[in-house]
XYZ file of C-alpha atoms in Angstrom:
376
model
C 5.896 -34.534 -3.958
C 6.783 -31.963 -6.661
C 9.589 -29.533 -6.069
C 8.394 -26.238 -4.517
C 10.396 -22.989 -4.478
C 9.452 -20.429 -1.815
C 10.124 -16.916 -3.159
C 10.310 -14.125 -0.687
C 10.864 -10.453 -1.630
C 12.264 -8.174 1.042
C 13.659 -4.654 1.478
C 14.913 -3.451 4.804
C 12.435 -5.536 6.818
C 14.644 -6.922 9.672
C 11.833 -6.966 12.180
C 9.691 -9.476 10.239
C 11.842 -11.593 7.953
C 13.383 -13.689 10.770
C 10.059 -15.050 11.839
C 9.002 -15.661 8.268
C 12.117 -17.736 7.451
C 11.883 -19.684 10.787
C 8.338 -20.790 9.764
C 9.902 -22.739 6.853
C 11.406 -25.344 9.237
C 7.966 -26.325 10.537
C 6.465 -27.186 7.101
C 5.005 -30.680 6.802
C 6.553 -31.154 3.367
C 9.728 -33.118 2.485
C 12.749 -30.877 3.061
C 14.482 -32.248 0.028
C 11.590 -31.001 -2.061
C 11.809 -27.410 -0.819
C 13.877 -24.482 -1.998
C 13.793 -21.059 -0.355
C 14.943 -18.058 -2.536
C 15.170 -14.682 -0.851
C 15.062 -11.746 -3.242
C 16.778 -9.292 -0.978
C 17.295 -5.631 -1.951
C 18.031 -4.492 1.616
C 20.727 -1.947 2.466
C 20.499 -2.124 6.277
C 20.969 -4.731 8.944
C 18.308 -6.884 7.340
C 21.114 -8.457 5.178
C 22.818 -9.805 8.347
C 19.590 -11.342 9.605
C 18.856 -12.979 6.246
C 22.475 -14.297 5.946
C 22.118 -15.963 9.331
C 18.746 -17.385 8.755
C 19.658 -18.749 5.302
C 22.611 -20.539 6.872
C 20.207 -21.924 9.566
C 17.839 -23.242 6.839
C 20.586 -24.925 4.963
C 21.824 -26.556 8.135
C 18.211 -27.873 8.842
C 18.144 -29.638 5.437
C 16.215 -26.975 3.397
C 18.114 -25.656 0.391
C 18.074 -21.829 0.733
C 19.832 -19.164 -1.371
C 19.834 -15.331 -1.526
C 19.448 -13.287 -4.673
C 20.952 -9.870 -4.391
C 21.575 -7.071 -6.922
C 23.962 -4.099 -6.984
C 21.022 -1.655 -7.617
C 17.306 -1.568 -6.956
C 16.559 -1.266 -10.621
C 12.831 -1.804 -11.249
C 12.372 -2.193 -7.457
C 10.357 -5.269 -6.330
C 9.539 -6.501 -9.857
C 13.209 -6.389 -10.822
C 14.207 -8.209 -7.652
C 11.630 -11.006 -8.254
C 12.655 -11.381 -11.925
C 16.252 -11.732 -11.004
C 15.473 -14.255 -8.248
C 13.459 -16.357 -10.623
C 16.705 -17.253 -12.429
C 17.508 -19.343 -9.300
C 14.060 -20.976 -8.919
C 14.070 -24.721 -9.644
C 10.660 -25.782 -8.281
C 7.714 -26.872 -10.384
C 5.629 -24.629 -8.121
C 6.470 -21.189 -6.635
C 5.040 -19.974 -3.311
C 5.123 -16.225 -3.342
C 5.451 -14.670 0.100
C 6.121 -11.188 1.532
C 8.748 -10.548 4.164
C 6.156 -10.673 6.929
C 4.288 -13.708 5.685
C 4.090 -16.583 8.254
C 2.967 -19.895 6.729
C 1.213 -22.611 8.695
C 2.804 -26.107 8.430
C 0.137 -27.554 6.076
C 0.160 -24.676 3.574
C 2.160 -26.299 0.808
C 0.623 -29.750 1.359
C -2.917 -28.462 0.969
C -1.920 -26.053 -1.871
C -0.183 -28.798 -3.959
C -2.989 -31.357 -3.338
C -5.546 -28.715 -4.714
C -3.385 -27.831 -7.677
C -2.797 -31.537 -8.605
C -6.569 -32.000 -8.632
C -7.180 -28.952 -10.879
C -4.688 -29.096 -13.806
C -6.296 -26.071 -15.526
C -5.604 -23.878 -12.512
C -2.548 -21.682 -12.678
C -2.483 -20.280 -9.155
C -3.945 -20.685 -5.709
C -4.671 -17.647 -3.533
C -4.752 -18.279 0.182
C -6.700 -16.383 2.756
C -5.094 -13.238 4.230
C -4.507 -13.842 7.997
C -3.630 -11.173 10.590
C -1.217 -11.979 13.415
C -1.631 -8.415 14.971
C -5.453 -8.237 14.392
C -6.193 -7.291 17.992
C -3.361 -4.771 18.509
C -5.516 -1.694 18.262
C -8.671 -0.311 16.535
C -6.932 0.405 13.227
C -5.554 -3.149 12.948
C -8.914 -4.672 13.793
C -10.676 -2.378 11.278
C -7.980 -3.116 8.565
C -8.324 -6.866 9.191
C -12.099 -6.648 8.677
C -11.736 -4.814 5.390
C -9.264 -7.374 4.172
C -11.617 -10.100 5.244
C -14.375 -8.470 3.187
C -12.117 -8.170 0.234
C -11.266 -11.843 0.424
C -14.869 -12.792 0.884
C -16.200 -10.653 -2.002
C -13.450 -10.304 -4.621
C -11.828 -13.775 -4.096
C -14.209 -16.238 -2.535
C -17.170 -14.686 -4.386
C -15.345 -14.433 -7.728
C -14.119 -17.955 -7.492
C -17.530 -19.335 -6.793
C -18.847 -17.852 -10.090
C -15.647 -18.566 -12.073
C -14.845 -14.856 -12.420
C -11.345 -13.260 -12.444
C -9.800 -12.066 -9.197
C -6.335 -10.657 -8.439
C -3.798 -12.830 -6.633
C -1.744 -11.382 -3.719
C 2.042 -11.789 -3.872
C 2.358 -12.646 -0.205
C -0.281 -15.365 -0.235
C -0.101 -17.270 -3.529
C 1.068 -20.590 -5.011
C 1.657 -20.452 -8.806
C 2.943 -22.829 -11.391
C 6.458 -21.826 -12.277
C 5.984 -22.654 -15.991
C 2.939 -20.494 -16.284
C 4.766 -17.645 -14.536
C 7.587 -17.924 -16.978
C 5.294 -18.338 -19.982
C 3.628 -14.993 -19.400
C 6.986 -13.150 -18.947
C 6.965 -12.940 -15.136
C 6.713 -9.457 -13.662
C 6.703 -6.211 -15.731
C 9.710 -3.959 -14.884
C 7.705 -0.903 -14.312
C 5.734 1.071 -11.633
C 2.762 -1.175 -11.509
C 0.655 -3.298 -9.101
C 2.782 -6.414 -9.590
C 0.180 -8.911 -8.280
C -2.536 -7.619 -10.543
C -0.056 -7.463 -13.452
C 0.662 -11.183 -13.084
C -3.033 -11.973 -12.584
C -4.096 -10.218 -15.830
C -1.356 -11.881 -17.810
C -2.478 -15.354 -16.579
C -6.127 -14.789 -17.305
C -5.377 -13.452 -20.763
C -3.366 -16.639 -21.354
C -6.491 -18.655 -20.614
C -5.464 -19.653 -17.087
C -7.594 -19.565 -13.966
C -7.141 -19.165 -10.211
C -8.394 -20.964 -7.090
C -9.187 -19.398 -3.844
C -8.423 -21.655 -0.819
C -10.188 -20.166 2.187
C -9.315 -22.816 4.688
C -5.544 -21.976 4.624
C -4.634 -18.685 6.277
C -1.168 -17.180 5.801
C -0.547 -14.692 8.506
C 0.811 -11.165 7.904
C 1.124 -7.829 9.798
C -1.476 -5.147 9.294
C -0.695 -1.420 9.429
C -1.160 -0.183 12.974
C -1.760 3.577 12.136
C -4.323 5.124 9.858
C -1.621 7.143 8.136
C 0.249 3.979 7.149
C -3.004 2.421 5.956
C -3.884 5.396 3.770
C -0.533 5.554 2.106
C -0.775 1.855 1.425
C -4.163 2.435 -0.352
C -2.622 5.268 -2.329
C 0.212 3.155 -3.545
C -2.238 0.327 -4.507
C -4.468 2.784 -6.406
C -1.451 4.164 -8.250
C -0.310 0.673 -9.270
C -3.817 -0.521 -10.317
C -4.282 2.548 -12.677
C -1.028 1.643 -14.361
C -2.522 -1.862 -14.944
C -5.566 -0.290 -16.535
C -3.465 1.928 -18.783
C -1.348 -1.046 -19.789
C -3.938 -3.742 -20.299
C -7.254 -1.928 -20.903
C -7.148 -2.072 -24.706
C -5.581 -5.542 -24.686
C -8.398 -6.961 -22.605
C -11.185 -5.394 -24.710
C -9.470 -6.526 -28.019
C -8.489 -10.014 -26.890
C -10.060 -12.512 -29.250
C -9.507 -15.656 -27.190
C -11.124 -14.134 -24.104
C -14.911 -14.480 -23.653
C -17.110 -11.388 -23.148
C -17.903 -12.634 -19.635
C -14.189 -12.824 -18.689
C -13.476 -9.405 -20.323
C -16.346 -7.837 -18.150
C -14.916 -9.664 -15.059
C -11.380 -8.316 -15.719
C -12.573 -4.734 -16.262
C -14.740 -4.844 -13.105
C -11.729 -6.292 -11.222
C -9.516 -3.464 -12.434
C -11.994 -0.700 -11.662
C -12.816 -1.846 -8.100
C -10.224 0.399 -6.326
C -11.685 3.528 -8.003
C -15.192 3.378 -6.785
C -14.383 5.965 -4.128
C -13.076 8.319 -6.705
C -16.276 8.138 -8.771
C -18.207 8.775 -5.558
C -16.182 11.908 -4.887
C -16.725 13.326 -8.426
C -20.449 12.661 -8.573
C -21.200 13.907 -5.030
C -19.084 17.010 -5.141
C -20.175 18.047 -8.565
C -23.796 17.677 -7.561
C -23.237 19.616 -4.333
C -21.480 22.361 -6.320
C -24.460 22.623 -8.702
C -26.864 23.035 -5.836
C -24.852 25.529 -3.862
C -24.363 27.822 -6.849
C -28.024 27.441 -7.991
C -27.075 25.691 -11.232
C -29.722 23.122 -10.378
C -32.785 23.657 -8.231
C -32.458 21.818 -4.931
C -35.696 19.937 -5.633
C -34.168 18.544 -8.838
C -30.758 17.743 -7.433
C -29.170 14.324 -7.571
C -29.427 14.059 -3.840
C -33.264 13.957 -4.123
C -33.217 11.228 -6.788
C -34.408 7.821 -5.623
C -31.832 6.335 -8.028
C -28.969 8.143 -6.249
C -30.296 6.884 -2.822
C -30.414 3.316 -4.131
C -27.000 3.503 -5.776
C -25.478 4.875 -2.584
C -27.336 2.654 -0.142
C -26.930 -0.722 -1.906
C -23.153 -0.832 -1.778
C -23.143 0.244 1.896
C -25.574 -2.486 2.762
C -23.661 -5.133 0.788
C -20.379 -4.119 2.466
C -21.844 -4.348 5.900
C -23.523 -7.694 5.181
C -20.315 -9.087 3.630
C -18.464 -7.853 6.717
C -20.700 -9.907 8.947
C -20.463 -12.861 6.615
C -16.656 -12.656 6.562
C -16.569 -12.679 10.369
C -19.000 -15.632 10.472
C -16.958 -17.697 7.956
C -13.840 -17.352 10.099
C -15.564 -18.018 13.333
C -14.932 -14.383 14.532
C -18.588 -13.415 15.003
C -18.218 -11.733 18.377
C -19.698 -8.477 19.740
C -16.286 -6.877 19.877
C -15.815 -7.468 16.042
C -19.407 -6.760 15.108
C -19.264 -3.181 16.379
C -16.553 -2.598 13.728
C -19.037 -3.039 10.874
C -20.585 0.490 11.224
C -17.064 1.843 11.197
C -16.429 0.522 7.733
C -17.851 3.777 6.278
C -15.395 5.739 8.394
C -12.529 3.570 7.032
C -13.635 4.116 3.421
C -13.982 7.923 3.993
C -10.476 7.951 5.512
C -9.071 6.483 2.329
C -10.839 8.702 -0.172
C -8.302 11.541 -0.535
C -5.038 9.610 -0.673
C -6.583 6.820 -2.729
C -7.647 9.451 -5.294
C -4.232 11.073 -5.176
C -2.636 7.662 -5.936
C -4.962 7.328 -8.896
C -3.805 10.654 -10.395
C -0.139 9.760 -9.738
C -0.772 6.657 -11.770
C -2.494 8.606 -14.536
C 0.486 10.863 -14.957
C 3.031 8.090 -14.285
C 4.533 9.924 -11.294
C 6.673 8.198 -8.663
C 4.112 9.267 -6.066
C 3.651 6.722 -3.306
C 5.446 3.942 -5.149
C 8.425 3.955 -2.910
C 6.415 3.886 0.281
C 6.627 0.723 2.385
C 4.279 0.030 5.234
C 6.266 -0.113 8.496
C 6.560 -3.556 9.964
C 7.724 -4.443 13.488
C 6.927 -8.124 13.715
C 4.896 -7.763 16.871
C 2.116 -5.277 15.942
C 4.007 -2.381 17.598
C 4.762 0.779 15.675
C 7.995 0.408 13.636
C 10.975 1.496 15.610
């Protein structure tokens, strides 16, 4: 049993952190081989909750400590880098404040890592403890299931790069330190680490049969702002690593293409907006005869229809893989287009905030209540 450090980043999340820390006591892993490190930047009552729970963990036999800073310099990345100074484990389990881990998470993760010495990290499946709270949470859960199925399960099957998620990942501590840990800038921290690891010749594993539960946004507004923040951070990754990826001598052409496609995935909606609205503008102002417009081109129809068909088919597949193929869930598949349309504007705004390195949505945190209810 190698030593495992559980690293949790939190900022003013008193409604969810208690349940997350309580789950540590149910792990089927030797307690003397566990360490819990809470990277806490909170400035509200969350600090009292964490103090009490850390004492409780220590009394239960699990070594737990708190890493706090006088300022929020470099935000989450700064907090994680500071907390890594206290990490003693051979492996690090990265969690978010609302992550609830099943008892067998670490056991299965370590067993898989020991069998694959070339692997640097394991990404677990994204679970949803408030999936059935309302229409938005059900639809959000389905889109996440599709993302896991396509970009993680699919990429892993063909040995292509995929981005880890900080709330659902087990990583080798040595590899994390070797690539310089997190970049202290406004960036998508999970993607940042993923690119560094792949450029260092490492690879990831997707473990679909272990589901770490988390809370989904319960309002469309919260979901849209979350997408905007993600798009902003992903663009910063493109700006930082684009040339490095293309010029890397030790990375195969196949891996380079995979990394570029991985980075460009969040911006497909922006390209759709540009092409569609420019084409419509040309038709309306008679710059192009309607008969010759892009909308009448079979190529445009195919390019538009194929991704829609793939998305819907992957939605059904994702439900089937998880045993969730019910009529109540299947009727959500046609609504995937509505979800994508709802994200277009703010997702594009996040992209441009990233281009101009503006603060934008970077400080936004999705409200969490711990029960699926709207944040109080």
